[in-house]
Amino acid sequence: MMISDSHALFEAAGCAMTLNNTGVITDSKDFVSTAFCNQPVSAFPLLEIGAGFGSNSISALKNGHTVICNDLSKEHLEIASRNVPAEMLKRITFMDGSFPDEIDLTENSISSILCCRVLHFFNGQGIDKMLNAMSKLLIPNGRIYATVETPFIANWKSFRPEYEARLAAGHPYPGLIENHRMHDSIAFSNQIPDILHLFDLDSFKKLFTDHGFVIEQASYINRQGVFPVECLSDDGRDSVGVIAVKQP
């Protein structure tokens, strides 16, 4: 059954809707965002791409880091800035705009990058461009912390046979959905960009190894208690996360 108001589902689960139709925002931490926020303080700043209302950037800031907080939406960042303690404002820079084209940063100037639930809104070419740009920004041994959604979540269940067939045929991007509105079971497609690109654990890890990174940690993420039950997978494979290290 098609549910007409996906807002109500996500808000009841404790999520906030983005202001620019790029999905939802949650303050819930997973192993990826927790590791990013709690890593040892570096002489170089951290970068968060697609920060939303800035929950992770602010957590890292409170742990002593210097942070560059990026989001497409200037309005999101204005909300984030209001939640930063005044004495910490000198250690955070807000940058609105599309990464990497609208973000001007120096190569080898960033210690770690967080990119949570963003890459699944790009096709293969767009993801390649983003990962190449991230690699250039990172210092040697710098890390990318990233999460995406999987093809196992319930609201895209009707896409699963197509995904499985592509996977068996060796398709380079089996989780790319070009007609996601046809597969959406909760009327959520009007709240996200036109491209939806879902990944399983192996394919997400391969993205990073193909770009010269070494996987430090990778795992599926159970979003029970975070996403509405109508979106949850049958076995806890709702999202997938990777922590990957740039080689010297």
PDB file of C-alpha atoms in Angstrom:
ATOM      1  CA  MET A   1       0.000   0.000   0.000  1.00  0.00           C
ATOM      2  CA  MET A   2       1.306   3.432  -0.917  1.00  0.00           C
ATOM      3  CA  ILE A   3       1.576   5.736   2.073  1.00  0.00           C
ATOM      4  CA  SER A   4       0.842   9.336   1.119  1.00  0.00           C
ATOM      5  CA  ASP A   5       2.755  11.151   3.821  1.00  0.00           C
ATOM      6  CA  SER A   6       6.289   9.851   4.271  1.00  0.00           C
ATOM      7  CA  HIS A   7       7.066  12.937   6.375  1.00  0.00           C
ATOM      8  CA  ALA A   8       4.934  11.585   9.183  1.00  0.00           C
ATOM      9  CA  LEU A   9       6.716   8.221   9.111  1.00  0.00           C
ATOM     10  CA  PHE A  10      10.186   9.705   9.428  1.00  0.00           C
ATOM     11  CA  GLU A  11       9.248  12.402  11.905  1.00  0.00           C
ATOM     12  CA  ALA A  12       7.562   9.810  14.109  1.00  0.00           C
ATOM     13  CA  ALA A  13      10.845   7.877  14.046  1.00  0.00           C
ATOM     14  CA  GLY A  14      12.728  10.980  15.214  1.00  0.00           C
ATOM     15  CA  CYS A  15      14.162  12.060  11.866  1.00  0.00           C
ATOM     16  CA  ALA A  16      13.982  15.581  10.443  1.00  0.00           C
ATOM     17  CA  MET A  17      13.257  16.321   6.796  1.00  0.00           C
ATOM     18  CA  THR A  18      15.899  18.235   4.882  1.00  0.00           C
ATOM     19  CA  LEU A  19      14.931  21.667   3.593  1.00  0.00           C
ATOM     20  CA  ASN A  20      16.131  20.920   0.054  1.00  0.00           C
ATOM     21  CA  ASN A  21      14.653  17.497  -0.772  1.00  0.00           C
ATOM     22  CA  THR A  22      17.791  15.498  -0.075  1.00  0.00           C
ATOM     23  CA  GLY A  23      16.227  12.955   2.253  1.00  0.00           C
ATOM     24  CA  VAL A  24      16.179  13.001   6.017  1.00  0.00           C
ATOM     25  CA  ILE A  25      18.489  14.022   8.847  1.00  0.00           C
ATOM     26  CA  THR A  26      19.032  12.014  11.988  1.00  0.00           C
ATOM     27  CA  ASP A  27      21.134  12.735  15.045  1.00  0.00           C
ATOM     28  CA  SER A  28      21.648   9.009  15.664  1.00  0.00           C
ATOM     29  CA  LYS A  29      25.299   7.917  15.603  1.00  0.00           C
ATOM     30  CA  ASP A  30      26.555   4.726  13.911  1.00  0.00           C
ATOM     31  CA  PHE A  31      30.042   3.206  14.028  1.00  0.00           C
ATOM     32  CA  VAL A  32      31.195   5.444  11.164  1.00  0.00           C
ATOM     33  CA  SER A  33      30.078   8.810  12.531  1.00  0.00           C
ATOM     34  CA  THR A  34      31.115   7.830  16.064  1.00  0.00           C
ATOM     35  CA  ALA A  35      34.636   6.975  14.903  1.00  0.00           C
ATOM     36  CA  PHE A  36      34.863  10.221  12.943  1.00  0.00           C
ATOM     37  CA  CYS A  37      33.809  12.370  15.889  1.00  0.00           C
ATOM     38  CA  ASN A  38      35.999  10.534  18.419  1.00  0.00           C
ATOM     39  CA  GLN A  39      39.248  10.212  16.448  1.00  0.00           C
ATOM     40  CA  PRO A  40      42.435  11.745  17.860  1.00  0.00           C
ATOM     41  CA  VAL A  41      42.790  15.479  17.261  1.00  0.00           C
ATOM     42  CA  SER A  42      45.003  16.368  14.298  1.00  0.00           C
ATOM     43  CA  ALA A  43      46.850  19.515  13.318  1.00  0.00           C
ATOM     44  CA  PHE A  44      44.716  19.446  10.150  1.00  0.00           C
ATOM     45  CA  PRO A  45      40.966  20.114  10.052  1.00  0.00           C
ATOM     46  CA  LEU A  46      38.176  17.619   9.504  1.00  0.00           C
ATOM     47  CA  LEU A  47      35.678  17.992   6.676  1.00  0.00           C
ATOM     48  CA  GLU A  48      32.053  16.891   6.735  1.00  0.00           C
ATOM     49  CA  ILE A  49      30.280  16.720   3.369  1.00  0.00           C
ATOM     50  CA  GLY A  50      26.485  16.884   3.453  1.00  0.00           C
ATOM     51  CA  ALA A  51      26.407  17.890   7.095  1.00  0.00           C
ATOM     52  CA  GLY A  52      22.705  18.708   7.305  1.00  0.00           C
ATOM     53  CA  PHE A  53      22.086  20.478  10.604  1.00  0.00           C
ATOM     54  CA  GLY A  54      25.662  19.798  11.700  1.00  0.00           C
ATOM     55  CA  SER A  55      25.219  17.233  14.483  1.00  0.00           C
ATOM     56  CA  ASN A  56      28.390  15.294  13.660  1.00  0.00           C
ATOM     57  CA  SER A  57      30.468  18.393  12.943  1.00  0.00           C
ATOM     58  CA  ILE A  58      29.459  19.871  16.289  1.00  0.00           C
ATOM     59  CA  SER A  59      30.255  16.618  18.116  1.00  0.00           C
ATOM     60  CA  ALA A  60      33.728  16.597  16.550  1.00  0.00           C
ATOM     61  CA  LEU A  61      34.136  20.265  17.429  1.00  0.00           C
ATOM     62  CA  LYS A  62      33.301  19.549  21.061  1.00  0.00           C
ATOM     63  CA  ASN A  63      35.967  16.829  21.027  1.00  0.00           C
ATOM     64  CA  GLY A  64      38.616  19.436  20.203  1.00  0.00           C
ATOM     65  CA  HIS A  65      38.765  19.260  16.397  1.00  0.00           C
ATOM     66  CA  THR A  66      38.830  22.065  13.875  1.00  0.00           C
ATOM     67  CA  VAL A  67      36.010  21.412  11.405  1.00  0.00           C
ATOM     68  CA  ILE A  68      34.914  22.460   7.931  1.00  0.00           C
ATOM     69  CA  CYS A  69      31.163  21.894   7.746  1.00  0.00           C
ATOM     70  CA  ASN A  70      29.760  21.631   4.209  1.00  0.00           C
ATOM     71  CA  ASP A  71      26.210  21.256   2.926  1.00  0.00           C
ATOM     72  CA  LEU A  72      24.325  22.104  -0.256  1.00  0.00           C
ATOM     73  CA  SER A  73      21.882  24.156   1.788  1.00  0.00           C
ATOM     74  CA  LYS A  74      22.912  27.479   3.278  1.00  0.00           C
ATOM     75  CA  GLU A  75      19.768  27.264   5.417  1.00  0.00           C
ATOM     76  CA  HIS A  76      20.931  23.964   6.937  1.00  0.00           C
ATOM     77  CA  LEU A  77      24.268  25.518   7.858  1.00  0.00           C
ATOM     78  CA  GLU A  78      22.616  28.562   9.387  1.00  0.00           C
ATOM     79  CA  ILE A  79      20.705  26.209  11.680  1.00  0.00           C
ATOM     80  CA  ALA A  80      23.933  24.344  12.474  1.00  0.00           C
ATOM     81  CA  SER A  81      25.759  27.568  13.319  1.00  0.00           C
ATOM     82  CA  ARG A  82      23.156  28.476  15.923  1.00  0.00           C
ATOM     83  CA  ASN A  83      23.907  25.233  17.765  1.00  0.00           C
ATOM     84  CA  VAL A  84      27.662  25.834  18.049  1.00  0.00           C
ATOM     85  CA  PRO A  85      28.847  27.084  21.451  1.00  0.00           C
ATOM     86  CA  ALA A  86      30.113  30.637  21.044  1.00  0.00           C
ATOM     87  CA  GLU A  87      33.586  29.809  22.327  1.00  0.00           C
ATOM     88  CA  MET A  88      33.982  27.158  19.602  1.00  0.00           C
ATOM     89  CA  LEU A  89      32.927  29.217  16.588  1.00  0.00           C
ATOM     90  CA  LYS A  90      36.532  30.091  15.753  1.00  0.00           C
ATOM     91  CA  ARG A  91      37.248  26.400  15.102  1.00  0.00           C
ATOM     92  CA  ILE A  92      34.461  25.771  12.604  1.00  0.00           C
ATOM     93  CA  THR A  93      34.048  27.011   9.038  1.00  0.00           C
ATOM     94  CA  PHE A  94      30.728  26.697   7.212  1.00  0.00           C
ATOM     95  CA  MET A  95      30.828  26.145   3.443  1.00  0.00           C
ATOM     96  CA  ASP A  96      27.625  25.866   1.460  1.00  0.00           C
ATOM     97  CA  GLY A  97      27.760  24.453  -2.061  1.00  0.00           C
ATOM     98  CA  SER A  98      28.119  21.277  -4.063  1.00  0.00           C
ATOM     99  CA  PHE A  99      31.195  19.174  -3.378  1.00  0.00           C
ATOM    100  CA  PRO A 100      33.650  19.232  -5.091  1.00  0.00           C
ATOM    101  CA  ASP A 101      32.808  21.818  -7.766  1.00  0.00           C
ATOM    102  CA  GLU A 102      31.738  24.653  -5.487  1.00  0.00           C
ATOM    103  CA  ILE A 103      34.147  23.997  -2.608  1.00  0.00           C
ATOM    104  CA  ASP A 104      37.620  25.556  -2.729  1.00  0.00           C
ATOM    105  CA  LEU A 105      40.075  23.715  -0.485  1.00  0.00           C
ATOM    106  CA  THR A 106      43.802  23.043  -0.755  1.00  0.00           C
ATOM    107  CA  GLU A 107      45.125  19.592  -1.646  1.00  0.00           C
ATOM    108  CA  ASN A 108      46.616  17.587   1.251  1.00  0.00           C
ATOM    109  CA  SER A 109      44.978  19.876   3.812  1.00  0.00           C
ATOM    110  CA  ILE A 110      42.300  17.674   5.423  1.00  0.00           C
ATOM    111  CA  SER A 111      42.915  14.940   7.989  1.00  0.00           C
ATOM    112  CA  SER A 112      39.581  13.093   7.637  1.00  0.00           C
ATOM    113  CA  ILE A 113      36.324  13.363   5.715  1.00  0.00           C
ATOM    114  CA  LEU A 114      32.842  12.324   6.808  1.00  0.00           C
ATOM    115  CA  CYS A 115      30.298  11.697   4.053  1.00  0.00           C
ATOM    116  CA  CYS A 116      27.185  10.076   5.532  1.00  0.00           C
ATOM    117  CA  ARG A 117      24.225   9.091   3.342  1.00  0.00           C
ATOM    118  CA  VAL A 118      25.315  11.344   0.465  1.00  0.00           C
ATOM    119  CA  LEU A 119      27.098   9.189  -2.120  1.00  0.00           C
ATOM    120  CA  HIS A 120      23.931   7.212  -2.866  1.00  0.00           C
ATOM    121  CA  PHE A 121      22.544  10.291  -4.649  1.00  0.00           C
ATOM    122  CA  PHE A 122      25.173  10.081  -7.427  1.00  0.00           C
ATOM    123  CA  ASN A 123      25.745   7.824 -10.406  1.00  0.00           C
ATOM    124  CA  GLY A 124      29.034   6.003 -10.883  1.00  0.00           C
ATOM    125  CA  GLN A 125      30.723   8.906 -12.644  1.00  0.00           C
ATOM    126  CA  GLY A 126      29.642  11.341  -9.950  1.00  0.00           C
ATOM    127  CA  ILE A 127      30.914   9.077  -7.170  1.00  0.00           C
ATOM    128  CA  ASP A 128      34.253   8.629  -8.940  1.00  0.00           C
ATOM    129  CA  LYS A 129      34.587  12.402  -9.169  1.00  0.00           C
ATOM    130  CA  MET A 130      33.817  12.849  -5.478  1.00  0.00           C
ATOM    131  CA  LEU A 131      36.215  10.138  -4.292  1.00  0.00           C
ATOM    132  CA  ASN A 132      39.017  11.467  -6.496  1.00  0.00           C
ATOM    133  CA  ALA A 133      38.481  14.942  -5.056  1.00  0.00           C
ATOM    134  CA  MET A 134      38.437  13.594  -1.489  1.00  0.00           C
ATOM    135  CA  SER A 135      41.670  11.717  -2.087  1.00  0.00           C
ATOM    136  CA  LYS A 136      43.390  14.891  -3.257  1.00  0.00           C
ATOM    137  CA  LEU A 137      42.236  16.825  -0.201  1.00  0.00           C
ATOM    138  CA  LEU A 138      43.331  14.222   2.340  1.00  0.00           C
ATOM    139  CA  ILE A 139      46.764  14.151   3.888  1.00  0.00           C
ATOM    140  CA  PRO A 140      48.667  10.842   3.621  1.00  0.00           C
ATOM    141  CA  ASN A 141      47.007   8.276   5.907  1.00  0.00           C
ATOM    142  CA  GLY A 142      43.925  10.479   6.069  1.00  0.00           C
ATOM    143  CA  ARG A 143      40.586   8.709   6.299  1.00  0.00           C
ATOM    144  CA  ILE A 144      37.218   8.754   4.626  1.00  0.00           C
ATOM    145  CA  TYR A 145      34.239   7.848   6.816  1.00  0.00           C
ATOM    146  CA  ALA A 146      31.224   7.094   4.621  1.00  0.00           C
ATOM    147  CA  THR A 147      27.781   5.485   4.720  1.00  0.00           C
ATOM    148  CA  VAL A 148      25.116   4.756   2.107  1.00  0.00           C
ATOM    149  CA  GLU A 149      21.807   2.916   1.981  1.00  0.00           C
ATOM    150  CA  THR A 150      21.507  -0.646   0.688  1.00  0.00           C
ATOM    151  CA  PRO A 151      19.172  -2.406  -1.767  1.00  0.00           C
ATOM    152  CA  PHE A 152      17.866  -4.461   1.163  1.00  0.00           C
ATOM    153  CA  ILE A 153      15.799  -1.725   2.813  1.00  0.00           C
ATOM    154  CA  ALA A 154      12.085  -2.402   2.610  1.00  0.00           C
ATOM    155  CA  ASN A 155      10.843   0.679   0.782  1.00  0.00           C
ATOM    156  CA  TRP A 156      12.848  -0.305  -2.333  1.00  0.00           C
ATOM    157  CA  LYS A 157      11.939  -3.983  -2.104  1.00  0.00           C
ATOM    158  CA  SER A 158      10.431  -4.177  -5.586  1.00  0.00           C
ATOM    159  CA  PHE A 159      13.813  -3.186  -7.066  1.00  0.00           C
ATOM    160  CA  ARG A 160      15.474  -6.246  -5.531  1.00  0.00           C
ATOM    161  CA  PRO A 161      14.918  -8.683  -8.465  1.00  0.00           C
ATOM    162  CA  GLU A 162      16.454  -6.187 -10.894  1.00  0.00           C
ATOM    163  CA  TYR A 163      19.355  -5.618  -8.533  1.00  0.00           C
ATOM    164  CA  GLU A 164      19.978  -9.365  -8.127  1.00  0.00           C
ATOM    165  CA  ALA A 165      19.880  -9.893 -11.900  1.00  0.00           C
ATOM    166  CA  ARG A 166      22.365  -7.079 -12.504  1.00  0.00           C
ATOM    167  CA  LEU A 167      24.622  -8.389  -9.750  1.00  0.00           C
ATOM    168  CA  ALA A 168      24.640 -11.867 -11.297  1.00  0.00           C
ATOM    169  CA  ALA A 169      25.398 -10.380 -14.717  1.00  0.00           C
ATOM    170  CA  GLY A 170      28.410  -8.457 -13.399  1.00  0.00           C
ATOM    171  CA  HIS A 171      26.890  -4.999 -13.882  1.00  0.00           C
ATOM    172  CA  PRO A 172      29.410  -2.385 -12.604  1.00  0.00           C
ATOM    173  CA  TYR A 173      26.695  -0.497 -10.689  1.00  0.00           C
ATOM    174  CA  PRO A 174      23.902  -2.976  -9.942  1.00  0.00           C
ATOM    175  CA  GLY A 175      22.279  -0.716  -7.343  1.00  0.00           C
ATOM    176  CA  LEU A 176      21.759   2.323  -9.576  1.00  0.00           C
ATOM    177  CA  ILE A 177      18.017   3.040  -9.792  1.00  0.00           C
ATOM    178  CA  GLU A 178      17.123   5.387 -12.603  1.00  0.00           C
ATOM    179  CA  ASN A 179      13.362   5.073 -12.046  1.00  0.00           C
ATOM    180  CA  HIS A 180      13.196   4.936  -8.266  1.00  0.00           C
ATOM    181  CA  ARG A 181       9.710   6.427  -8.155  1.00  0.00           C
ATOM    182  CA  MET A 182       8.417   3.198  -9.687  1.00  0.00           C
ATOM    183  CA  HIS A 183       9.868   1.174  -6.798  1.00  0.00           C
ATOM    184  CA  ASP A 184       9.086   3.475  -3.872  1.00  0.00           C
ATOM    185  CA  SER A 185       6.606   1.930  -1.440  1.00  0.00           C
ATOM    186  CA  ILE A 186       6.218   4.886   0.946  1.00  0.00           C
ATOM    187  CA  ALA A 187       5.884   7.898  -1.395  1.00  0.00           C
ATOM    188  CA  PHE A 188       9.330   9.120  -0.389  1.00  0.00           C
ATOM    189  CA  SER A 189      10.782   9.658  -3.878  1.00  0.00           C
ATOM    190  CA  ASN A 190       9.669  13.272  -4.105  1.00  0.00           C
ATOM    191  CA  GLN A 191      11.874  13.978  -1.049  1.00  0.00           C
ATOM    192  CA  ILE A 192      15.143  12.869  -2.668  1.00  0.00           C
ATOM    193  CA  PRO A 193      17.157  13.654  -5.832  1.00  0.00           C
ATOM    194  CA  ASP A 194      16.425  11.901  -9.114  1.00  0.00           C
ATOM    195  CA  ILE A 195      19.377   9.510  -8.799  1.00  0.00           C
ATOM    196  CA  LEU A 196      19.376   6.770  -6.176  1.00  0.00           C
ATOM    197  CA  HIS A 197      22.376   4.436  -6.010  1.00  0.00           C
ATOM    198  CA  LEU A 198      22.235   1.622  -3.452  1.00  0.00           C
ATOM    199  CA  PHE A 199      25.220  -0.512  -2.406  1.00  0.00           C
ATOM    200  CA  ASP A 200      25.851  -3.810  -0.695  1.00  0.00           C
ATOM    201  CA  LEU A 201      28.911  -4.271   1.506  1.00  0.00           C
ATOM    202  CA  ASP A 202      31.202  -5.717  -1.163  1.00  0.00           C
ATOM    203  CA  SER A 203      30.365  -3.151  -3.829  1.00  0.00           C
ATOM    204  CA  PHE A 204      30.793  -0.252  -1.410  1.00  0.00           C
ATOM    205  CA  LYS A 205      34.177  -1.527  -0.257  1.00  0.00           C
ATOM    206  CA  LYS A 206      35.241  -1.938  -3.892  1.00  0.00           C
ATOM    207  CA  LEU A 207      34.544   1.739  -4.570  1.00  0.00           C
ATOM    208  CA  PHE A 208      37.276   2.699  -2.139  1.00  0.00           C
ATOM    209  CA  THR A 209      39.831   0.044  -3.041  1.00  0.00           C
ATOM    210  CA  ASP A 210      39.401   0.980  -6.718  1.00  0.00           C
ATOM    211  CA  HIS A 211      40.378   4.530  -5.768  1.00  0.00           C
ATOM    212  CA  GLY A 212      43.528   3.456  -3.941  1.00  0.00           C
ATOM    213  CA  PHE A 213      42.201   3.379  -0.381  1.00  0.00           C
ATOM    214  CA  VAL A 214      42.726   0.585   2.124  1.00  0.00           C
ATOM    215  CA  ILE A 215      39.644  -0.530   4.038  1.00  0.00           C
ATOM    216  CA  GLU A 216      40.147  -0.177   7.776  1.00  0.00           C
ATOM    217  CA  GLN A 217      36.613  -1.120   8.795  1.00  0.00           C
ATOM    218  CA  ALA A 218      33.426  -1.973   6.905  1.00  0.00           C
ATOM    219  CA  SER A 219      30.077  -3.330   8.004  1.00  0.00           C
ATOM    220  CA  TYR A 220      26.352  -3.228   7.513  1.00  0.00           C
ATOM    221  CA  ILE A 221      24.424  -0.871   9.810  1.00  0.00           C
ATOM    222  CA  ASN A 222      21.141  -1.748  11.479  1.00  0.00           C
ATOM    223  CA  ARG A 223      18.860   1.317  11.511  1.00  0.00           C
ATOM    224  CA  GLN A 224      16.208  -0.150  13.805  1.00  0.00           C
ATOM    225  CA  GLY A 225      15.008   2.629  16.066  1.00  0.00           C
ATOM    226  CA  VAL A 226      16.344   5.219  13.609  1.00  0.00           C
ATOM    227  CA  PHE A 227      14.355   4.657  10.399  1.00  0.00           C
ATOM    228  CA  PRO A 228      10.615   3.905  10.262  1.00  0.00           C
ATOM    229  CA  VAL A 229       9.819   0.186  10.371  1.00  0.00           C
ATOM    230  CA  GLU A 230       8.442   0.525   6.822  1.00  0.00           C
ATOM    231  CA  CYS A 231      12.021   1.166   5.631  1.00  0.00           C
ATOM    232  CA  LEU A 232      13.907  -1.489   7.562  1.00  0.00           C
ATOM    233  CA  SER A 233      15.469  -4.543   5.946  1.00  0.00           C
ATOM    234  CA  ASP A 234      14.604  -8.044   7.116  1.00  0.00           C
ATOM    235  CA  ASP A 235      18.069  -8.705   8.535  1.00  0.00           C
ATOM    236  CA  GLY A 236      19.626  -5.436   9.713  1.00  0.00           C
ATOM    237  CA  ARG A 237      21.359  -4.609   6.429  1.00  0.00           C
ATOM    238  CA  ASP A 238      19.798  -1.150   6.156  1.00  0.00           C
ATOM    239  CA  SER A 239      22.934   0.902   5.502  1.00  0.00           C
ATOM    240  CA  VAL A 240      26.572   0.093   4.894  1.00  0.00           C
ATOM    241  CA  GLY A 241      29.544   1.961   6.313  1.00  0.00           C
ATOM    242  CA  VAL A 242      33.225   2.138   5.432  1.00  0.00           C
ATOM    243  CA  ILE A 243      36.274   3.682   7.050  1.00  0.00           C
ATOM    244  CA  ALA A 244      39.033   3.822   4.434  1.00  0.00           C
ATOM    245  CA  VAL A 245      42.632   5.066   4.630  1.00  0.00           C
ATOM    246  CA  LYS A 246      44.491   7.016   1.951  1.00  0.00           C
ATOM    247  CA  GLN A 247      47.868   5.471   1.274  1.00  0.00           C
ATOM    248  CA  PRO A 248      51.009   7.632   1.554  1.00  0.00           C
TER     249      PRO A 248
END
